[in-house]
CSV table of C-alpha atoms and ligand atoms in Angstrom, one decimal:
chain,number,residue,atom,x,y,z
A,291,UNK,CA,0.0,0.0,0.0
A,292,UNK,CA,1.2,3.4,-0.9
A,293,UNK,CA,-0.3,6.8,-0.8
A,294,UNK,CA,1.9,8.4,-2.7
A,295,UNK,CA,0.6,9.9,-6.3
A,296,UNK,CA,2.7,9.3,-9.4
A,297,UNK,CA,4.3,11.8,-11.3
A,298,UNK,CA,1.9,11.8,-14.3
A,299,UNK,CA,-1.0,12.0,-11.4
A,300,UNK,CA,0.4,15.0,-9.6
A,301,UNK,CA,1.0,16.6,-12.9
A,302,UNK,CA,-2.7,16.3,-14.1
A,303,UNK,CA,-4.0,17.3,-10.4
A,304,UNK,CA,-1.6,20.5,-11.0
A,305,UNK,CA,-2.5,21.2,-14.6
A,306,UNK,CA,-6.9,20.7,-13.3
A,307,UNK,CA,-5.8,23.3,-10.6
A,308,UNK,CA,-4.3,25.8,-12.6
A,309,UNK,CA,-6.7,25.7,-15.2
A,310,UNK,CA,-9.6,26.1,-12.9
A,311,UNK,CA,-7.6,28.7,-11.0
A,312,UNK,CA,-7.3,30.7,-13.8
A,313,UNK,CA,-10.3,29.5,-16.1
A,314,UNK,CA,-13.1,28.8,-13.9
A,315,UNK,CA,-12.7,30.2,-9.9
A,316,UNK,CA,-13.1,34.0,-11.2
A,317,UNK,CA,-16.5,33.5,-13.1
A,318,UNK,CA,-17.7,30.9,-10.9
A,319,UNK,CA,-20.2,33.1,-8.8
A,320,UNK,CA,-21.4,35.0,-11.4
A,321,UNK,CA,-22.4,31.5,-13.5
A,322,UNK,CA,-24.1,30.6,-10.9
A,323,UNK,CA,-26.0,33.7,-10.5
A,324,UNK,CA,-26.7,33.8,-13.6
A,325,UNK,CA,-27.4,30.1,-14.4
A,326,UNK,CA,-25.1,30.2,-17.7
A,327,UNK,CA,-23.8,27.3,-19.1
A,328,UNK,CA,-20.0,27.1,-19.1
A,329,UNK,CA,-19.7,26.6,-22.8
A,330,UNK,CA,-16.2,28.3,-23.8
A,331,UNK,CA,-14.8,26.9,-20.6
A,332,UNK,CA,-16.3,23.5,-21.5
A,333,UNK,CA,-14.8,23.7,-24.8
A,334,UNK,CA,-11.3,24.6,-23.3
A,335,UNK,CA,-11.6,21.6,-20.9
A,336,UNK,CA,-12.4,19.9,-24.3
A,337,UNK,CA,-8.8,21.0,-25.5
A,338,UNK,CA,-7.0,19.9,-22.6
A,339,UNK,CA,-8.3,16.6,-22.7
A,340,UNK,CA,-10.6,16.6,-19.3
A,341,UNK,CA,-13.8,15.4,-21.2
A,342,UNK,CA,-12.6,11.8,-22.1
A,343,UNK,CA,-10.0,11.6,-19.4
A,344,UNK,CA,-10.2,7.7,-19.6
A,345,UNK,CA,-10.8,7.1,-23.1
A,346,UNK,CA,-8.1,5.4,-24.8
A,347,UNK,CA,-5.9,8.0,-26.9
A,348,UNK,CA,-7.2,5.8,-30.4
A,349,UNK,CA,-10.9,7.2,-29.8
A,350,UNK,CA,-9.7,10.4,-28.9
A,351,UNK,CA,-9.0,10.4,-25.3
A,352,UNK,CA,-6.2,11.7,-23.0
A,353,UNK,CA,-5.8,7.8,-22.6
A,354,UNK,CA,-5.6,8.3,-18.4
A,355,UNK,CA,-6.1,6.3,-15.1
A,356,UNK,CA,-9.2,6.9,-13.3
A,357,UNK,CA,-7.0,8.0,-10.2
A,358,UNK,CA,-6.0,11.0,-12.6
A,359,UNK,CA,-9.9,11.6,-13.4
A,360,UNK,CA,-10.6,12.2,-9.6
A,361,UNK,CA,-7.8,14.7,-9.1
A,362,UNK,CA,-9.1,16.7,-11.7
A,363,UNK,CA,-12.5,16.4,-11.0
A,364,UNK,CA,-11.8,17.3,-7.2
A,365,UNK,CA,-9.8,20.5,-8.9
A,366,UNK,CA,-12.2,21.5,-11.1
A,367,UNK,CA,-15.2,21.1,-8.9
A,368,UNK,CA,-13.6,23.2,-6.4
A,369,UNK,CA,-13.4,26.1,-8.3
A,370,UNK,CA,-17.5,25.3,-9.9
A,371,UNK,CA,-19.1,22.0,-8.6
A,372,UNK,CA,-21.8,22.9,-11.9
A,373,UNK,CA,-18.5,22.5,-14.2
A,374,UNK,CA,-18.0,19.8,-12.4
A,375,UNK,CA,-20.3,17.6,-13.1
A,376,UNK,CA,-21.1,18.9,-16.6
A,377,UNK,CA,-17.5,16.7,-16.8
A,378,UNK,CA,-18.5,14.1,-14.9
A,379,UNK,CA,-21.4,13.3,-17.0
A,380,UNK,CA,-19.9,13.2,-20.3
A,381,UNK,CA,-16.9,11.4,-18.8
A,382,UNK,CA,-18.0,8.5,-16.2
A,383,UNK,CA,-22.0,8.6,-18.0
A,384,UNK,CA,-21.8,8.9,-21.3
A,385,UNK,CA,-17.9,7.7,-22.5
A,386,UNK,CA,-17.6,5.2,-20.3
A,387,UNK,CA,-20.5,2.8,-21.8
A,388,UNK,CA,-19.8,3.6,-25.2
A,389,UNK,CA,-16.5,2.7,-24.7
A,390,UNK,CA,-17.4,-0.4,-22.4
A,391,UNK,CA,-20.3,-1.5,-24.4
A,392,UNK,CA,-20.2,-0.3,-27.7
A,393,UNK,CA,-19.3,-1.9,-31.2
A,394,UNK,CA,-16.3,-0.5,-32.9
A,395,UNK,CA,-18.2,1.3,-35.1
A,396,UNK,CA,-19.7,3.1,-32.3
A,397,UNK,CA,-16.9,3.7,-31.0
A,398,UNK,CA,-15.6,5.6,-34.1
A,399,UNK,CA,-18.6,7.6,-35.0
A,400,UNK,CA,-19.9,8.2,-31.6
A,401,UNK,CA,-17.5,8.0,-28.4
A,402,UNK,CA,-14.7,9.8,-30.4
A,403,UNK,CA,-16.1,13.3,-30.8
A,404,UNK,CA,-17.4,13.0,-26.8
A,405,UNK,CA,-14.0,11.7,-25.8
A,406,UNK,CA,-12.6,15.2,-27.9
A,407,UNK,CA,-15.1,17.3,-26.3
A,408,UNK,CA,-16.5,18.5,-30.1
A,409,UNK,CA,-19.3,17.2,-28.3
A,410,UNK,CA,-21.8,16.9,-24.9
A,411,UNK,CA,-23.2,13.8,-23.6
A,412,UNK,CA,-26.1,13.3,-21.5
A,413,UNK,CA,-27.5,10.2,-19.5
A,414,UNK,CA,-31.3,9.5,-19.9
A,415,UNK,CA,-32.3,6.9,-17.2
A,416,UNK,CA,-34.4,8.9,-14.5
A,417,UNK,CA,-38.1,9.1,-15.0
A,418,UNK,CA,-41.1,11.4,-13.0
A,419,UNK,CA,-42.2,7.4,-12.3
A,420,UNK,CA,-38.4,5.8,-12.1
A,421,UNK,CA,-36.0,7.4,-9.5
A,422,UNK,CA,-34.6,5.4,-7.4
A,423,UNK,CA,-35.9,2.3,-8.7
A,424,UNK,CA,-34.7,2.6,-11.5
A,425,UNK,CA,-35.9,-0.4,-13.2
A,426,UNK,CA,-40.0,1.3,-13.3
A,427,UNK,CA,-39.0,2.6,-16.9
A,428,UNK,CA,-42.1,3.7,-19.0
A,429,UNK,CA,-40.0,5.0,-21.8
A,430,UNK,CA,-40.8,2.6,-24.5
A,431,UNK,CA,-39.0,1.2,-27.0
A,432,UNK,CA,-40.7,-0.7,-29.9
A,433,UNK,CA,-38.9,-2.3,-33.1
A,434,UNK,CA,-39.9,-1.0,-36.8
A,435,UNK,CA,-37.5,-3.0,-39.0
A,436,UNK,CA,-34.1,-2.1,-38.6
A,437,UNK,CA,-35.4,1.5,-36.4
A,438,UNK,CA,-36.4,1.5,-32.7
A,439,UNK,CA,-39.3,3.6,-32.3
A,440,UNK,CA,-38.8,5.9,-28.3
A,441,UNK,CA,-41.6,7.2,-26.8
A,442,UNK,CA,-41.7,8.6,-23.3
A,443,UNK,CA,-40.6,11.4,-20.8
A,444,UNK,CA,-36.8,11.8,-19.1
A,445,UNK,CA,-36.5,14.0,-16.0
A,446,UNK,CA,-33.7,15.5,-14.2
A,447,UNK,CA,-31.0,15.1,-16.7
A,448,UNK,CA,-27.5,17.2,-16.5
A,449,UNK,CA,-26.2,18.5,-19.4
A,450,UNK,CA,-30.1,17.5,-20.8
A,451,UNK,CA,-30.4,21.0,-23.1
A,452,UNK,CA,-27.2,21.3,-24.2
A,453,UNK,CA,-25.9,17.4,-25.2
A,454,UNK,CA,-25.7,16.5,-28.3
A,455,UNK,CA,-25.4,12.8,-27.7
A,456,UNK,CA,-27.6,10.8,-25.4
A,457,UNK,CA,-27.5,8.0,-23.7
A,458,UNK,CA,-31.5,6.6,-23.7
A,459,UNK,CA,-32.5,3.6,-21.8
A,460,UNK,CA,-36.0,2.6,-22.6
A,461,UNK,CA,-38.6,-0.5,-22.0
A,462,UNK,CA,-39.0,-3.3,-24.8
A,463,UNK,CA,-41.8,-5.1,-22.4
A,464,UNK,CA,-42.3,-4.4,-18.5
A,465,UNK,CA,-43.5,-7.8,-18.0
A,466,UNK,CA,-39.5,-8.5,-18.6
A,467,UNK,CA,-38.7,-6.4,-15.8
A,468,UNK,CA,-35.1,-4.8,-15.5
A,469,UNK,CA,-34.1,-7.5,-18.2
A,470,UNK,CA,-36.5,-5.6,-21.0
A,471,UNK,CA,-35.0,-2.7,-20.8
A,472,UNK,CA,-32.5,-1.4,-23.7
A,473,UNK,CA,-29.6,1.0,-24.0
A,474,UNK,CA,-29.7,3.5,-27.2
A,475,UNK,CA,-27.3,6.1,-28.5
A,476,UNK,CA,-29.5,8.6,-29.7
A,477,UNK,CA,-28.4,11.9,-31.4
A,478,UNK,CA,-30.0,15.1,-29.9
A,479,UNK,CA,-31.1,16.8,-33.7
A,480,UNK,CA,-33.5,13.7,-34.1
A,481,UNK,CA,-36.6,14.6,-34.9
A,482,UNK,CA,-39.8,14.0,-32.0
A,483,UNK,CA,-36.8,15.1,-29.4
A,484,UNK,CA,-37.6,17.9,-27.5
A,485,UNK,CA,-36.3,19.8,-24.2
A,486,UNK,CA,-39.6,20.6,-22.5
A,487,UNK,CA,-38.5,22.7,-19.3
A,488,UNK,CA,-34.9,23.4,-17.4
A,489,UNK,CA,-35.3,22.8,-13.4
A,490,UNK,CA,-34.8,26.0,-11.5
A,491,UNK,CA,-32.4,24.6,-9.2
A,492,UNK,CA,-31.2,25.4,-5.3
A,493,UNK,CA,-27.3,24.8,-5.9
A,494,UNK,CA,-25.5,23.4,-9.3
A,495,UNK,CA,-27.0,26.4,-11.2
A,496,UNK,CA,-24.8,27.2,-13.9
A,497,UNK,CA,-25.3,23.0,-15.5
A,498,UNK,CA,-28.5,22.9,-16.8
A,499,UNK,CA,-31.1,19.8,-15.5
A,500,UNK,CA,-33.8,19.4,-17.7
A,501,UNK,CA,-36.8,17.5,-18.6
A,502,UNK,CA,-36.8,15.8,-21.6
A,503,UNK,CA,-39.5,14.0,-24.2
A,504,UNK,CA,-39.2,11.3,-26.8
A,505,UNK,CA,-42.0,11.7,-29.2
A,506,UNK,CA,-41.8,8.5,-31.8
A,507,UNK,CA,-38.1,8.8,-32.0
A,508,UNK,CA,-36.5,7.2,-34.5
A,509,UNK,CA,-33.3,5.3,-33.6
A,510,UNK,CA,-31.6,3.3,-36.0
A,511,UNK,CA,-30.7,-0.3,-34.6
A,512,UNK,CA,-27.1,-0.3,-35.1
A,513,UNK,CA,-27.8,2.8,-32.4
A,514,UNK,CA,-28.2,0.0,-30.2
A,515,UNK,CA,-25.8,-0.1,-26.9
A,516,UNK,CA,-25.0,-3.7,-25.7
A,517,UNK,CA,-26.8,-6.8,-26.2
A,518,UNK,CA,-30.5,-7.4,-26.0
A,519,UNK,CA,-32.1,-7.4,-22.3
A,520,UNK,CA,-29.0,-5.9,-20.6
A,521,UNK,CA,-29.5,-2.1,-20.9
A,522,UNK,CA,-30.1,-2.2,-16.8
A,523,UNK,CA,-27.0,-3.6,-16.4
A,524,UNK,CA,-24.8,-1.1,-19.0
A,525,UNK,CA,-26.9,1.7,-16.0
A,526,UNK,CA,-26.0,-0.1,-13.2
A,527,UNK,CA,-22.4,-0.3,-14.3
A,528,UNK,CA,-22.1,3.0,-15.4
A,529,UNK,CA,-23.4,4.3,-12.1
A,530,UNK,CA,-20.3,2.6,-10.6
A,531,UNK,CA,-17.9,5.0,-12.2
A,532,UNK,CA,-20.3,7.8,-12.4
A,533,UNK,CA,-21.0,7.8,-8.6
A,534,UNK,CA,-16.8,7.7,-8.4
A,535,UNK,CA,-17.2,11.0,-10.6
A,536,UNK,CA,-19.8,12.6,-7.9
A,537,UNK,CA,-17.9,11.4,-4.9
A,538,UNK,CA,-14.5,13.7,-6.2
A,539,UNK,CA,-17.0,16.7,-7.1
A,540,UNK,CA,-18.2,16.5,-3.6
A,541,UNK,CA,-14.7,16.2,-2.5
A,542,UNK,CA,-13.4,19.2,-4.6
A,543,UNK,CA,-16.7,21.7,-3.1
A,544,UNK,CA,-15.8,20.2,0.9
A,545,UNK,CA,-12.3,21.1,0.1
A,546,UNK,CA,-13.0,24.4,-1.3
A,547,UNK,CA,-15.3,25.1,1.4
A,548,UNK,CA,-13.0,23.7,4.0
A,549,UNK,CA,-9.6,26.2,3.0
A,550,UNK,CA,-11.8,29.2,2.8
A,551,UNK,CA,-13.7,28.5,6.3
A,552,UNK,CA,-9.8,28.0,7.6
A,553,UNK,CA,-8.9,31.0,6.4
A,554,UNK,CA,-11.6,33.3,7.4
A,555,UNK,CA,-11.0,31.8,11.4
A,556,UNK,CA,-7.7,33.1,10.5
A,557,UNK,CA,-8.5,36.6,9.8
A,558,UNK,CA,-11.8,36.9,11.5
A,559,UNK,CA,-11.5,38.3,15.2
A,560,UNK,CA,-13.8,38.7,17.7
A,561,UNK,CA,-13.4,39.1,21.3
A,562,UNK,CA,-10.1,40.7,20.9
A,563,UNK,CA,-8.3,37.8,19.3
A,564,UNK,CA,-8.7,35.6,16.0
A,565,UNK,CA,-11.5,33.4,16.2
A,566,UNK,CA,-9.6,30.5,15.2
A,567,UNK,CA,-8.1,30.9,19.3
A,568,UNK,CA,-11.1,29.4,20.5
A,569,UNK,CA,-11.9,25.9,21.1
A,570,UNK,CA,-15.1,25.7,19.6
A,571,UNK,CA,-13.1,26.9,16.3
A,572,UNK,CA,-10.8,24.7,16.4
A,573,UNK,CA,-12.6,21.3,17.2
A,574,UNK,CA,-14.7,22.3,14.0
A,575,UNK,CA,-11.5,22.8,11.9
A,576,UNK,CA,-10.3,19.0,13.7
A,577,UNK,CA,-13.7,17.5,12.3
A,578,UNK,CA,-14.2,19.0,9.2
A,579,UNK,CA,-10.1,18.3,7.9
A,580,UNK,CA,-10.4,14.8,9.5
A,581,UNK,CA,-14.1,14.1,7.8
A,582,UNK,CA,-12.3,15.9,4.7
A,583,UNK,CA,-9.6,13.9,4.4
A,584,UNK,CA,-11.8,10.1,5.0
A,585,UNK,CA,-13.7,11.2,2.1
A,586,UNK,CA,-10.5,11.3,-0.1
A,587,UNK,CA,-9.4,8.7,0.9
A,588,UNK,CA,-12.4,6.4,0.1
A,589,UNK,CA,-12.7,8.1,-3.3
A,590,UNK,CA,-8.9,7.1,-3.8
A,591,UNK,CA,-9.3,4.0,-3.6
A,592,UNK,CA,-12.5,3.7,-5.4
A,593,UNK,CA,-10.8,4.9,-8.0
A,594,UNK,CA,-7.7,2.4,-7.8
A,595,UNK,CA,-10.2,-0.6,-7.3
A,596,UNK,CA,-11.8,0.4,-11.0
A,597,UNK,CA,-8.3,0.7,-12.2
A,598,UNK,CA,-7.0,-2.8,-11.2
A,599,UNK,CA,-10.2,-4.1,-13.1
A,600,UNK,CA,-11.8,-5.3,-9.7
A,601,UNK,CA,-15.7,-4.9,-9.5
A,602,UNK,CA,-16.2,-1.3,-7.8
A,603,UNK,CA,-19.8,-1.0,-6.9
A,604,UNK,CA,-19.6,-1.3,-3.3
A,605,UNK,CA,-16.6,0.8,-3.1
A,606,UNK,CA,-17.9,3.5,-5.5
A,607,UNK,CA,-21.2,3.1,-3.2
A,608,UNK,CA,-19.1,4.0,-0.5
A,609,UNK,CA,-16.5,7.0,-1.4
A,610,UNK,CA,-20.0,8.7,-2.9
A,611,UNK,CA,-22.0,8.2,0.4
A,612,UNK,CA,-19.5,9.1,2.3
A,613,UNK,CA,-17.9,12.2,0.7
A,614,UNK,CA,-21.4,13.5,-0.5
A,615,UNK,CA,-22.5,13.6,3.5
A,616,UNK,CA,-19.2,15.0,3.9
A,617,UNK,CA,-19.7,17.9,1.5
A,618,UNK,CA,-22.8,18.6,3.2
A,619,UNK,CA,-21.4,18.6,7.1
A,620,UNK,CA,-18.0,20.5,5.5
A,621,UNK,CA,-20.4,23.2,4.0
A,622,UNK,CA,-22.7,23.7,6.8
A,623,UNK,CA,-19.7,23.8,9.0
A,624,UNK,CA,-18.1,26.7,7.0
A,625,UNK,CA,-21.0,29.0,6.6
A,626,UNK,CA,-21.3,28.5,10.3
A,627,UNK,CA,-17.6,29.5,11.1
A,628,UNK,CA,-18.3,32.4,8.5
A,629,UNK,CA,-21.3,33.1,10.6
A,630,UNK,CA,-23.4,36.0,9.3
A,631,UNK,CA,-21.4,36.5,6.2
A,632,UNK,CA,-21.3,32.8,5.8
A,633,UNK,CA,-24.9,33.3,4.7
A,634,UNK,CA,-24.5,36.3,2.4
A,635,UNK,CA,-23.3,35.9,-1.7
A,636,UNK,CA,-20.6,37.8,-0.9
A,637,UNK,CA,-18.7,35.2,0.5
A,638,UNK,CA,-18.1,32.0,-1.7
A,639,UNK,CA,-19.5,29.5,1.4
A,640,UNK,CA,-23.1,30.3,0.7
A,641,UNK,CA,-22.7,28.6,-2.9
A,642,UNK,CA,-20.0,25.5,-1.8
A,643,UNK,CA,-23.8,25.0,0.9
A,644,UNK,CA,-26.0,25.2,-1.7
A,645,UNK,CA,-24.0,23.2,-4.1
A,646,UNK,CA,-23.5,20.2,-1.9
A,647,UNK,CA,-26.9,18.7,-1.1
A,648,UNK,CA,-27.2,17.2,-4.8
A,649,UNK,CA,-24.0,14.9,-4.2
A,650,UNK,CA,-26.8,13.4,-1.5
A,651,UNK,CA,-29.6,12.9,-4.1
A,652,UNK,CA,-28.3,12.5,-7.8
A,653,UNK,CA,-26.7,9.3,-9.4
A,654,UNK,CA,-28.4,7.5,-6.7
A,655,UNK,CA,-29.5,8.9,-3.0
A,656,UNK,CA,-27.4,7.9,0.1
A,657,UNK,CA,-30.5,5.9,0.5
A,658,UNK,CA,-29.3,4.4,-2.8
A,659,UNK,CA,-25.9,3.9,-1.7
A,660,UNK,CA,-26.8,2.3,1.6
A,661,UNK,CA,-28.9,0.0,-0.2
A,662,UNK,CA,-25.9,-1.4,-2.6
A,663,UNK,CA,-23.4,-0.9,0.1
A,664,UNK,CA,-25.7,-3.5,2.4
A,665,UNK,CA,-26.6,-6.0,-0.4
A,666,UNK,CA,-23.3,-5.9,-1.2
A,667,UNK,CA,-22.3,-6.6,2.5
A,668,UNK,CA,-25.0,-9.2,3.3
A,669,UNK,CA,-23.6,-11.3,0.4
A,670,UNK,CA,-20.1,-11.6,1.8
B,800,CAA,N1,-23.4,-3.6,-12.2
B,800,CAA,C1,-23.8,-4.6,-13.0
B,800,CAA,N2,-25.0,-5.2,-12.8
B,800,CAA,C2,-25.8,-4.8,-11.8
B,800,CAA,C3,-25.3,-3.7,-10.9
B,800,CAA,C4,-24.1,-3.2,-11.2
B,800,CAA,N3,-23.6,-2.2,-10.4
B,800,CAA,N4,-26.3,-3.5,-10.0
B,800,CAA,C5,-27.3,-4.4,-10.2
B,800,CAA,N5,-27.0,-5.1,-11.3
B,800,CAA,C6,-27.8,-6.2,-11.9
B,800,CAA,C7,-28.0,-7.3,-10.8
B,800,CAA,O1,-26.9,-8.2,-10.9
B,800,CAA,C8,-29.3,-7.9,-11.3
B,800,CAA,O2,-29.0,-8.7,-12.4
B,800,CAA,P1,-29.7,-10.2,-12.5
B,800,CAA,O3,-31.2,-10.1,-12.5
B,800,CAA,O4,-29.1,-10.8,-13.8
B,800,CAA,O5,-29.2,-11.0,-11.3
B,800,CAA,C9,-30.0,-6.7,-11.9
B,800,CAA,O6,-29.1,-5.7,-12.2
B,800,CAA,C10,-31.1,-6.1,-10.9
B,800,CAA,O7,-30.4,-5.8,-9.7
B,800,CAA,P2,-31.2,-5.4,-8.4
B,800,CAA,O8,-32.2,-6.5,-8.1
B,800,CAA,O9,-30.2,-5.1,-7.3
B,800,CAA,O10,-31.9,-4.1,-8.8
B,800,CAA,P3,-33.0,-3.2,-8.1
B,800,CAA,O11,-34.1,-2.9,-9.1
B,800,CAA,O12,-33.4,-3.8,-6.8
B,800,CAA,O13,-32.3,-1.8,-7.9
B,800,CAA,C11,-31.0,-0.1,-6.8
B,800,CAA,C12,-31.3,-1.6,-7.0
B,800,CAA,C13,-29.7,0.0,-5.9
B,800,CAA,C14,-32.1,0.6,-6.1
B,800,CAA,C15,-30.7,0.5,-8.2
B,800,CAA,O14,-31.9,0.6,-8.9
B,800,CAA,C16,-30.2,1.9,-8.1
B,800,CAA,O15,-29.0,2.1,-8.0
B,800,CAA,N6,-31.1,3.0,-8.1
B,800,CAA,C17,-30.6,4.4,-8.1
B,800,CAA,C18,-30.7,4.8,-9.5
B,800,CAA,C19,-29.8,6.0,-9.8
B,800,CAA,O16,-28.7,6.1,-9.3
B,800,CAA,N7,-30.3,7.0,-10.5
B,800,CAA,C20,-29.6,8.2,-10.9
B,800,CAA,C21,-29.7,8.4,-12.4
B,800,CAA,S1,-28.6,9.5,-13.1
B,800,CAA,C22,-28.8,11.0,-12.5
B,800,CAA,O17,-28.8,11.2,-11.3
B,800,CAA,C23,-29.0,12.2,-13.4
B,800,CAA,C24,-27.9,12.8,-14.0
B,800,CAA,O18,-27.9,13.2,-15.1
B,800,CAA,C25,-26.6,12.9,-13.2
């Protein structure tokens, strides 16, 4: 066991900082405020290779380890949790099974421009009716010679308005349960695809979440991801990774919530002396590094355990429960040390707060995550 990173990994965690440092940190606020898609800034992270991290360099990938993936994520996600998982997505949700699943031809035509970041990807699984159980899908899927034909309703997707490749999983017949339900690449200029509404959100602003509506979509079969019957396991398994992907964006807003809250006790005196002087300070600052640091850890090795080719759920299950609760105790922590200015825009904690509940509810709920982490358990 070591816990040392390599050189190629410290590099990438240093080039994720500087970009986001310099890129990303000084608009942050304002996206949010404004709820603007990071376009030119998604495009540069495009350039750098951050949107296909782990794609091999043949389909247009930066061709790196998933324990490079989580440093930048954590890096970028510090500066904008929203960027964050706008990179997450189209990374762990939507290159990952194309590149897992897909035929070579796919591969080609589809994961390489995602992998480049020419292009978005979104993932379509959760329904108004299909949230946590995810296998209640009432998107339909119905062959018409060599077309599928998708009808049906997607809710809550990131990156949902702006993709230009999605990954759909629909229903062939619920009487199959979870083993009739198909994955499809489906392009977002096909006609009977519409954007209905974008969610006004509480945190995550600046990435958009929308709600989404197949209306007799017409998917050509060779669109087809993975064999017949398993399109609830190419979810499932891209959950893994993707959950790995939401644990380092919660890791990246508790760390950037943690140095400012440390700083501020710094500078920050009341009672004649810096409030980091008093013990009700400084047992906060104990917890919240200590919490900080668990959650890193976890997520580490998360991300080693999908790198060795070991199965990852219940690890990925893990670093995401863990670090996502953590964001939320870090956050709440901070805007408390910041005390009334803690709570006002002016200061950066009010956004890290508001941005750190989703890491509790999407890619599955820590209700979610206890379940897998439990199964997984009880079958040891
Ligand atoms: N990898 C591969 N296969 C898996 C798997 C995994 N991680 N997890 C389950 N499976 C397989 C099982 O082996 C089983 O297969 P067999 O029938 O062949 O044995 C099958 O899938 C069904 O498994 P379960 O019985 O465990 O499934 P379930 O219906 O009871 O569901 C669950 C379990 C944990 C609740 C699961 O449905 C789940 O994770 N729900 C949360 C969904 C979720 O995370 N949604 C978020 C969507 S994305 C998002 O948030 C939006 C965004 O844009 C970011």
């Amino acid at each position: 066991m070591q816990f040392e990173l390599t050189e190629q990994q410290r590099m990438i965690k240093d080039l994720a900082a500087d970009f986001a440092a310099r890129e990303i940190a000084p608009i942050a606020a304002q996206m949010d405020e404004e709820e603007r898609f990071p376009a030119d800034v998604v495009k540069k992270m495009g350039e750098l290779g951050f949107m296909g991290m782990n794609v091999p360099e043949q389909y247009g990938g930066a061709g790196l380890d998933m324990v490079c993936y989580v440093l930048a994520m954590e890096e970028i996600s510090k500066a904008c949790a929203s960027t964050g998982v706008i990179m997450s997505v189209n990374n762990s949700l939507v290159c990952w099974p194309i590149e897992t699943y897909g035929t070579e031809e796919q591969k080609v035509k589809w994961l390489t421009p995602l992998a480049k970041g020419e292009k978005l990807g979104a993932y379509c699984l959760s329904e108004p009716g299909a949230g946590t159980d995810a296998a209640a899908q009432t998107t339909m899927a119905k062959k018409d010679g060599d077309h599928w034909v998708l009808n049906g309703m997607k809710n809550f997707i990131t990156n949902g308005a702006n993709a230009d490749t999605l990954i759909v999983f629909a229903h062939t017949d619920p009487e199959l349960k979870h083993k009739g339900i198909l994955a499809f690449i489906v392009d977002a200029k096909t006609e009977g695809f519409s954007v209905i509404r974008k969610e006004e959100k509480m945190g995550i602003r600046a990435s958009d979440t929308a709600q989404l509506a197949f209306d007799n979509v017409r998917v050509p079969a060779d669109q087809q991801l993975g064999p017949d019957g398993a399109g609830f396991k190419v979810a499932m398994s891209t959950l893994d990774g993707g959950r790995i992907g939401i644990a380092s964006q919660a890791l990246g807003i508790s760390a950037a919530a943690y140095e400012a809250a440390l700083e501020y006790s710094k500078v920050r005196e009341q009672f004649g002396r810096p409030i980091c002087k008093f013990q009700a300070i400084q047992w906060k600052i104990a917890d919240m590094a200590t919490r900080l640091e668990a959650s890193r850890l976890l997520t580490y090795r998360a991300a080693c355990a999908k790198d060795q080719g070991k199965r990852y759920s219940e690890e990925a299950a893990m670093a995401k429960l863990y670090a996502s609760e953590t964001s939320h105790f870090i956050t709440n922590e901070a805007v408390q040390i910041f005390g009334g200015n803690g709570y006002s825009k002016e200061y950066p904690v009010e956004r890290h707060f508001r941005d750190a509940k989703i890491t509790e509810i999407y890619e599955g709920t820590s209700e979610a995550q206890r379940m897998v982490i439990s199964a997984m358990e009880l079958r040891k």
